[in-house]
CSV table of C-alpha atoms in Angstrom, one decimal:
chain,number,residue,atom,x,y,z
S,1,MET,CA,-50.4,-57.0,-17.1
S,2,GLU,CA,-46.8,-56.3,-17.9
S,3,LEU,CA,-46.1,-54.4,-20.8
S,4,ARG,CA,-45.3,-56.6,-23.2
S,5,HIS,CA,-48.6,-57.7,-23.2
S,6,LEU,CA,-49.7,-53.9,-24.0
S,7,ARG,CA,-47.0,-53.7,-26.9
S,8,SER,CA,-48.1,-57.1,-28.1
S,9,PHE,CA,-51.4,-55.4,-28.5
S,10,VAL,CA,-50.5,-52.0,-30.2
S,11,ALA,CA,-48.6,-54.4,-32.9
S,12,LEU,CA,-52.1,-56.3,-33.2
S,13,ALA,CA,-54.2,-53.2,-33.3
S,14,GLU,CA,-51.5,-51.6,-35.7
S,15,GLU,CA,-50.8,-55.5,-38.3
S,16,ARG,CA,-54.9,-56.5,-37.9
S,17,HIS,CA,-52.9,-59.7,-38.2
S,18,PHE,CA,-52.0,-62.4,-35.8
S,19,GLY,CA,-49.2,-63.5,-38.5
S,20,ARG,CA,-47.8,-60.3,-39.2
S,21,ALA,CA,-47.7,-59.3,-35.2
S,22,ALA,CA,-46.2,-62.0,-34.3
S,23,ASP,CA,-42.9,-61.1,-36.9
S,24,ARG,CA,-43.0,-57.7,-36.1
S,25,LEU,CA,-42.3,-58.0,-31.9
S,26,HIS,CA,-40.6,-61.6,-32.9
S,27,ILE,CA,-42.5,-64.0,-31.3
S,28,ALA,CA,-44.1,-67.3,-31.6
S,29,GLN,CA,-47.4,-66.3,-32.7
S,30,PRO,CA,-49.5,-69.0,-30.6
S,31,ALA,CA,-47.6,-67.1,-27.9
S,32,LEU,CA,-49.5,-63.9,-28.8
S,33,SER,CA,-52.8,-65.4,-29.1
S,34,GLN,CA,-52.0,-66.2,-26.0
S,35,GLN,CA,-50.9,-62.9,-24.4
S,36,ILE,CA,-53.9,-61.4,-26.3
S,37,LYS,CA,-57.1,-63.9,-24.1
S,38,GLN,CA,-54.5,-63.1,-20.7
S,39,LEU,CA,-55.5,-59.6,-20.7
S,40,GLU,CA,-59.8,-60.3,-22.2
S,41,ARG,CA,-59.1,-62.8,-19.3
S,42,GLU,CA,-57.9,-60.0,-17.3
S,43,PHE,CA,-60.6,-57.3,-18.3
S,44,GLY,CA,-63.3,-60.1,-18.8
S,45,VAL,CA,-63.6,-57.8,-22.3
S,46,ASP,CA,-63.2,-59.2,-26.2
S,47,LEU,CA,-60.6,-57.5,-26.9
S,48,VAL,CA,-60.3,-57.9,-30.4
S,49,THR,CA,-62.8,-60.0,-33.2
S,50,ARG,CA,-60.8,-63.1,-35.1
S,51,THR,CA,-61.7,-64.7,-38.2
S,52,THR,CA,-59.2,-66.3,-40.4
S,53,ARG,CA,-57.6,-63.4,-42.3
S,54,ARG,CA,-58.0,-60.7,-40.0
S,55,VAL,CA,-57.9,-59.1,-37.2
S,56,GLU,CA,-60.7,-56.5,-35.0
S,57,LEU,CA,-60.8,-54.2,-32.6
S,58,THR,CA,-63.2,-54.2,-30.5
S,59,GLU,CA,-64.9,-51.5,-28.9
S,60,ALA,CA,-62.8,-52.1,-25.5
S,61,GLY,CA,-59.9,-52.8,-27.9
S,62,HIS,CA,-59.8,-49.4,-29.3
S,63,ARG,CA,-60.2,-47.8,-26.4
S,64,PHE,CA,-57.0,-50.1,-24.7
S,65,ALA,CA,-55.0,-49.5,-27.6
S,66,GLU,CA,-55.4,-46.0,-26.5
S,67,HIS,CA,-54.4,-46.9,-23.2
S,68,ALA,CA,-51.7,-49.2,-24.1
S,69,ARG,CA,-49.9,-46.5,-25.9
S,70,THR,CA,-50.6,-43.7,-23.9
S,71,VAL,CA,-48.3,-46.3,-21.5
S,72,LEU,CA,-45.8,-47.6,-23.8
S,73,GLY,CA,-45.6,-43.5,-24.3
S,74,SER,CA,-45.1,-42.4,-20.5
S,75,VAL,CA,-42.5,-45.3,-20.7
S,76,SER,CA,-40.8,-44.7,-23.2
S,77,ARG,CA,-40.3,-40.9,-22.5
S,78,ALA,CA,-39.1,-41.8,-18.8
S,79,SER,CA,-36.7,-43.8,-19.8
S,80,ALA,CA,-35.2,-41.2,-22.2
S,81,ASP,CA,-35.9,-39.0,-19.5
S,82,MET,CA,-33.5,-41.6,-17.3
S,83,SER,CA,-30.8,-41.7,-20.2
S,84,LEU,CA,-30.6,-37.6,-19.6
S,85,VAL,CA,-30.2,-37.6,-16.2
S,86,ALA,CA,-27.9,-40.8,-16.1
S,87,SER,CA,-25.2,-39.5,-18.1
S,88,GLY,CA,-25.7,-35.1,-16.3
S,89,GLN,CA,-27.7,-33.5,-19.1
S,90,ALA,CA,-30.9,-33.5,-16.6
S,91,GLY,CA,-31.3,-33.2,-13.7
S,92,ARG,CA,-31.5,-30.6,-10.4
S,93,VAL,CA,-27.8,-28.4,-9.0
S,94,SER,CA,-28.0,-25.3,-6.6
S,95,ALA,CA,-25.5,-23.6,-7.1
S,96,GLY,CA,-23.4,-20.7,-4.8
S,97,PHE,CA,-21.3,-17.8,-5.7
S,98,ILE,CA,-18.9,-15.5,-3.7
S,99,GLY,CA,-19.3,-11.7,-4.5
S,100,THR,CA,-16.4,-11.8,-6.4
S,101,ALA,CA,-17.7,-14.6,-9.0
S,102,THR,CA,-21.1,-13.3,-8.7
S,103,TYR,CA,-19.6,-10.5,-11.4
S,104,ASP,CA,-17.7,-12.5,-13.9
S,105,LEU,CA,-17.8,-16.3,-13.3
S,106,LEU,CA,-21.5,-16.7,-12.5
S,107,PRO,CA,-23.0,-15.1,-15.4
S,108,ALA,CA,-20.3,-16.4,-18.0
S,109,ALA,CA,-20.9,-20.4,-16.4
S,110,ALA,CA,-24.9,-20.3,-16.1
S,111,ARG,CA,-24.1,-18.7,-20.9
S,112,GLN,CA,-22.6,-22.3,-20.6
S,113,ILE,CA,-24.9,-24.4,-18.8
S,114,ARG,CA,-27.5,-23.1,-20.9
S,115,ARG,CA,-26.3,-24.2,-24.3
S,116,GLN,CA,-24.2,-27.6,-22.9
S,117,LEU,CA,-27.0,-28.8,-20.5
S,118,PRO,CA,-30.3,-27.6,-21.3
S,119,GLY,CA,-32.0,-30.0,-19.1
S,120,VAL,CA,-30.8,-29.5,-16.1
S,121,ARG,CA,-32.9,-27.4,-13.8
S,122,LEU,CA,-30.3,-25.0,-12.1
S,123,GLU,CA,-30.7,-22.8,-9.4
S,124,LEU,CA,-27.6,-20.2,-8.8
S,125,HIS,CA,-27.0,-18.2,-5.7
S,126,GLY,CA,-25.0,-15.1,-6.0
S,127,GLU,CA,-23.2,-12.5,-3.8
S,128,LEU,CA,-22.7,-14.6,-0.2
S,129,LEU,CA,-19.7,-14.7,1.9
S,130,SER,CA,-17.5,-18.4,1.9
S,131,PRO,CA,-18.7,-19.8,5.6
S,132,ALA,CA,-21.8,-19.8,4.7
S,133,LEU,CA,-21.4,-20.9,0.9
S,134,LEU,CA,-19.3,-23.9,3.1
S,135,THR,CA,-23.0,-24.4,6.0
S,136,GLY,CA,-25.4,-24.8,2.6
S,137,LEU,CA,-22.8,-27.1,0.8
S,138,ILE,CA,-22.5,-29.4,4.3
S,139,ASP,CA,-26.1,-29.0,5.1
S,140,GLY,CA,-27.8,-30.3,1.7
S,141,THR,CA,-28.5,-25.8,0.7
S,142,TYR,CA,-26.1,-26.7,-2.2
S,143,ASP,CA,-24.8,-28.5,-4.4
S,144,LEU,CA,-21.1,-27.1,-5.6
S,145,VAL,CA,-20.3,-23.6,-3.7
S,146,VAL,CA,-17.5,-21.7,-5.4
S,147,LEU,CA,-15.7,-19.7,-2.4
S,148,ARG,CA,-12.2,-19.5,-0.8
S,149,PRO,CA,-10.8,-21.9,0.1
S,150,ASP,CA,-9.6,-20.4,3.7
S,151,GLY,CA,-9.7,-23.4,6.3
S,152,VAL,CA,-12.1,-25.8,3.9
S,153,ALA,CA,-10.3,-29.4,5.1
S,154,ARG,CA,-13.1,-31.7,6.2
S,155,PRO,CA,-13.5,-35.4,5.3
S,156,ASP,CA,-16.6,-34.5,4.3
S,157,VAL,CA,-15.6,-31.9,1.2
S,158,THR,CA,-13.5,-31.7,-1.8
S,159,VAL,CA,-11.9,-28.9,-2.7
S,160,GLU,CA,-9.9,-28.0,-6.0
S,161,VAL,CA,-9.0,-24.2,-6.3
S,162,LEU,CA,-9.5,-22.4,-9.4
S,163,ARG,CA,-7.5,-20.1,-9.9
S,164,THR,CA,-5.0,-17.2,-7.8
S,165,GLU,CA,-6.3,-13.7,-8.0
S,166,ARG,CA,-5.0,-10.5,-7.2
S,167,LEU,CA,-6.1,-7.7,-5.3
S,168,VAL,CA,-6.8,-4.3,-6.3
S,169,ALA,CA,-7.4,-1.1,-4.2
S,170,VAL,CA,-10.4,0.7,-5.0
S,171,LEU,CA,-10.6,4.3,-4.5
S,172,PRO,CA,-13.2,7.2,-3.9
S,173,ASP,CA,-13.1,8.7,-7.1
S,174,ARG,CA,-11.7,11.8,-6.6
S,175,HIS,CA,-9.5,10.3,-4.5
S,176,PRO,CA,-5.7,12.1,-4.5
S,177,LEU,CA,-4.1,8.8,-5.3
S,178,ALA,CA,-7.4,8.6,-8.2
S,179,ARG,CA,-5.4,8.9,-11.0
S,180,ARG,CA,-2.7,6.6,-10.8
S,181,GLU,CA,-2.5,3.3,-12.3
S,182,ARG,CA,-0.2,1.5,-10.1
S,183,ILE,CA,-0.2,2.5,-6.4
S,184,SER,CA,2.1,1.0,-3.1
S,185,LEU,CA,-0.7,-1.1,0.2
S,186,ALA,CA,1.5,1.3,2.9
S,187,GLU,CA,0.7,4.7,1.0
S,188,LEU,CA,-4.1,4.0,2.1
S,189,SER,CA,-1.8,3.1,5.8
S,190,ALA,CA,-4.4,6.5,6.9
S,191,GLU,CA,-7.2,5.6,5.5
S,192,PRO,CA,-10.2,4.5,6.6
S,193,PHE,CA,-11.4,0.4,4.8
S,194,VAL,CA,-14.8,-0.7,3.8
S,195,MET,CA,-14.5,-3.6,4.6
S,196,HIS,CA,-16.7,-7.7,4.6
S,197,PHE,CA,-18.0,-8.4,7.9
S,198,SER,CA,-15.3,-9.4,10.5
S,199,GLY,CA,-15.6,-12.5,13.6
S,200,HIS,CA,-14.7,-15.7,10.5
S,201,ARG,CA,-18.3,-14.9,9.0
S,202,SER,CA,-16.5,-13.8,5.5
S,203,SER,CA,-12.4,-15.7,4.8
S,204,MET,CA,-11.9,-12.0,3.1
S,205,HIS,CA,-11.6,-10.1,6.1
S,206,GLU,CA,-8.5,-12.0,6.9
S,207,HIS,CA,-7.4,-11.9,4.1
S,208,VAL,CA,-7.6,-7.8,3.3
S,209,LEU,CA,-6.0,-7.3,7.3
S,210,ALA,CA,-3.4,-10.0,6.8
S,211,ALA,CA,-2.3,-7.9,3.5
S,212,CYS,CA,-2.4,-4.0,5.6
S,213,ALA,CA,-0.3,-5.4,8.2
S,214,ALA,CA,2.4,-6.9,5.6
S,215,ALA,CA,2.5,-3.3,4.0
S,216,GLY,CA,2.9,-2.2,8.5
S,217,PHE,CA,-0.6,-0.8,9.5
S,218,ARG,CA,-3.5,-1.6,10.7
S,219,PRO,CA,-6.3,-0.3,8.9
S,220,GLU,CA,-8.5,2.2,11.4
S,221,PRO,CA,-11.2,3.0,11.1
S,222,ILE,CA,-12.8,-0.1,10.2
S,223,THR,CA,-17.2,-0.4,8.0
S,224,GLU,CA,-18.4,-3.8,7.6
S,225,VAL,CA,-19.9,-4.5,5.1
S,226,GLY,CA,-21.9,-8.1,4.6
S,227,GLU,CA,-21.6,-8.0,0.3
S,228,THR,CA,-19.3,-6.6,-2.7
S,229,ALA,CA,-21.5,-4.4,-4.2
S,230,THR,CA,-22.3,-2.9,-1.0
S,231,LEU,CA,-18.8,-2.1,-0.1
S,232,VAL,CA,-17.7,-0.6,-3.3
S,233,VAL,CA,-21.0,2.2,-2.9
S,234,PHE,CA,-19.5,3.1,0.1
S,235,VAL,CA,-16.7,3.5,-1.4
S,236,ALA,CA,-18.1,5.6,-4.1
S,237,ALA,CA,-20.1,7.4,-1.6
S,238,GLY,CA,-15.9,8.2,0.4
S,239,LEU,CA,-17.1,6.7,3.5
S,240,GLY,CA,-13.4,5.5,2.8
S,241,VAL,CA,-11.5,2.7,0.5
S,242,ALA,CA,-10.8,-1.2,0.0
S,243,LEU,CA,-9.2,-3.7,-1.0
S,244,VAL,CA,-10.9,-6.2,-3.3
S,245,PRO,CA,-10.2,-9.6,-5.7
S,246,GLU,CA,-9.1,-7.9,-9.7
S,247,PRO,CA,-12.7,-9.7,-10.7
S,248,VAL,CA,-14.6,-6.6,-8.8
S,249,ARG,CA,-12.9,-5.2,-11.7
S,250,SER,CA,-16.0,-6.0,-13.6
S,251,LEU,CA,-18.4,-4.1,-11.0
S,252,THR,CA,-18.3,-1.3,-12.6
S,253,LEU,CA,-19.6,2.0,-10.3
S,254,ASP,CA,-19.8,5.2,-11.0
S,255,GLY,CA,-17.6,7.1,-8.1
S,256,VAL,CA,-15.6,4.8,-7.8
S,257,VAL,CA,-11.9,4.2,-9.1
S,258,TYR,CA,-9.8,0.8,-9.4
S,259,ALA,CA,-5.9,1.2,-8.5
S,260,GLU,CA,-3.9,-1.8,-9.5
S,261,LEU,CA,-1.0,-2.8,-6.4
S,262,ALA,CA,3.4,-3.0,-6.9
S,263,ASP,CA,3.2,-6.1,-5.4
S,264,PRO,CA,-0.5,-6.8,-5.2
S,265,PRO,CA,-1.4,-10.0,-1.9
S,266,THR,CA,-3.5,-12.3,-3.9
S,267,VAL,CA,-6.6,-14.9,-2.3
S,268,ASP,CA,-7.4,-18.3,-4.2
S,269,LEU,CA,-10.7,-18.6,-5.3
S,270,ALA,CA,-12.2,-22.2,-5.0
S,271,ILE,CA,-15.4,-25.1,-5.9
S,272,ALA,CA,-16.2,-27.0,-3.8
S,273,THR,CA,-18.8,-30.0,-3.4
S,274,ARG,CA,-19.5,-33.1,-0.5
S,275,ALA,CA,-16.9,-35.7,-0.4
S,276,GLY,CA,-18.8,-38.8,-2.2
S,277,ASP,CA,-22.4,-36.6,-3.9
S,278,THR,CA,-22.0,-38.2,-6.9
S,279,ALA,CA,-24.7,-37.1,-9.0
S,280,PRO,CA,-24.1,-36.4,-13.0
S,281,ALA,CA,-25.1,-33.5,-12.9
S,282,ILE,CA,-23.8,-31.1,-10.6
S,283,ARG,CA,-20.2,-33.5,-11.6
S,284,GLN,CA,-21.1,-32.0,-15.8
S,285,VAL,CA,-21.6,-28.2,-13.4
S,286,ALA,CA,-19.2,-28.8,-11.6
S,287,GLU,CA,-16.9,-29.4,-15.1
S,288,ILE,CA,-18.6,-26.4,-16.7
S,289,VAL,CA,-17.8,-24.0,-13.7
S,290,THR,CA,-14.0,-24.8,-13.4
S,291,ALA,CA,-13.3,-24.5,-17.3
S,292,MET,CA,-15.2,-20.9,-17.7
S,293,SER,CA,-13.4,-20.0,-14.4
S,294,ARG,CA,-9.6,-21.3,-15.8
S,295,ARG,CA,-10.8,-20.2,-19.4
S,296,ARG,CA,-11.7,-15.9,-17.4
S,297,ALA,CA,-8.6,-17.2,-15.9
S,298,GLY,CA,-6.1,-16.9,-19.0
S,299,ASP,CA,-4.9,-20.9,-18.2
């Protein structure tokens, strides 16, 4: 049995006439008749009763017509679904975001993806650190990640810088410098710092140390945390000050203020995918994330 046999029988069941059904199928009437006979031989039952003017379905014919329509409908839906997958309009995409991008880029990108790609099953993971994101990308946990590109020089990973972000200071709202819109980093040299994990578990830790070194000091003591939201909470609790990329300003919290830095250091934000991964849905989602990032950056 082939799909053409099913289509032929459904046409005959609807037209109830070999000539009209053959015309509808654009085949010769004898060829249609032969296909119906092949089905009857295969099933061992009569599907139609034939007269010179009309064709009637037997009980078996009525039942088989229902099955044939169901199969053809499933094939049609499968074909349409595969077309969506091929165009990137359907599929599954798992994406991971660092803390900075979790607050401003992830929500905006998720809304846009839902609007443009409603058939894509999107799995979003936020508030992660760059080294863990890179590991997850390589082992297949994530299909694309938004991270700091420092040290991501691998032939199996494709990286594209999305934007450059300025660092800003996070201060407790009762800090003596909290009322100033702009401060110099050197003015924080005597302060305890709250920072992301050290030991190559977070790229931001090294960025903050480098910025402080350029300002002439090394921060001491240091409280280490894993999540950016926790870092801001610790500042609000008065455990120290912090440096964060500017988009973290969107994380509003009682007890903290954000202050611009004179001659602020910067960090890059990038999107990474596995090299050679040509899944259309991944490409479509990556394009939307890229566009939303640059739009929010003002490019």
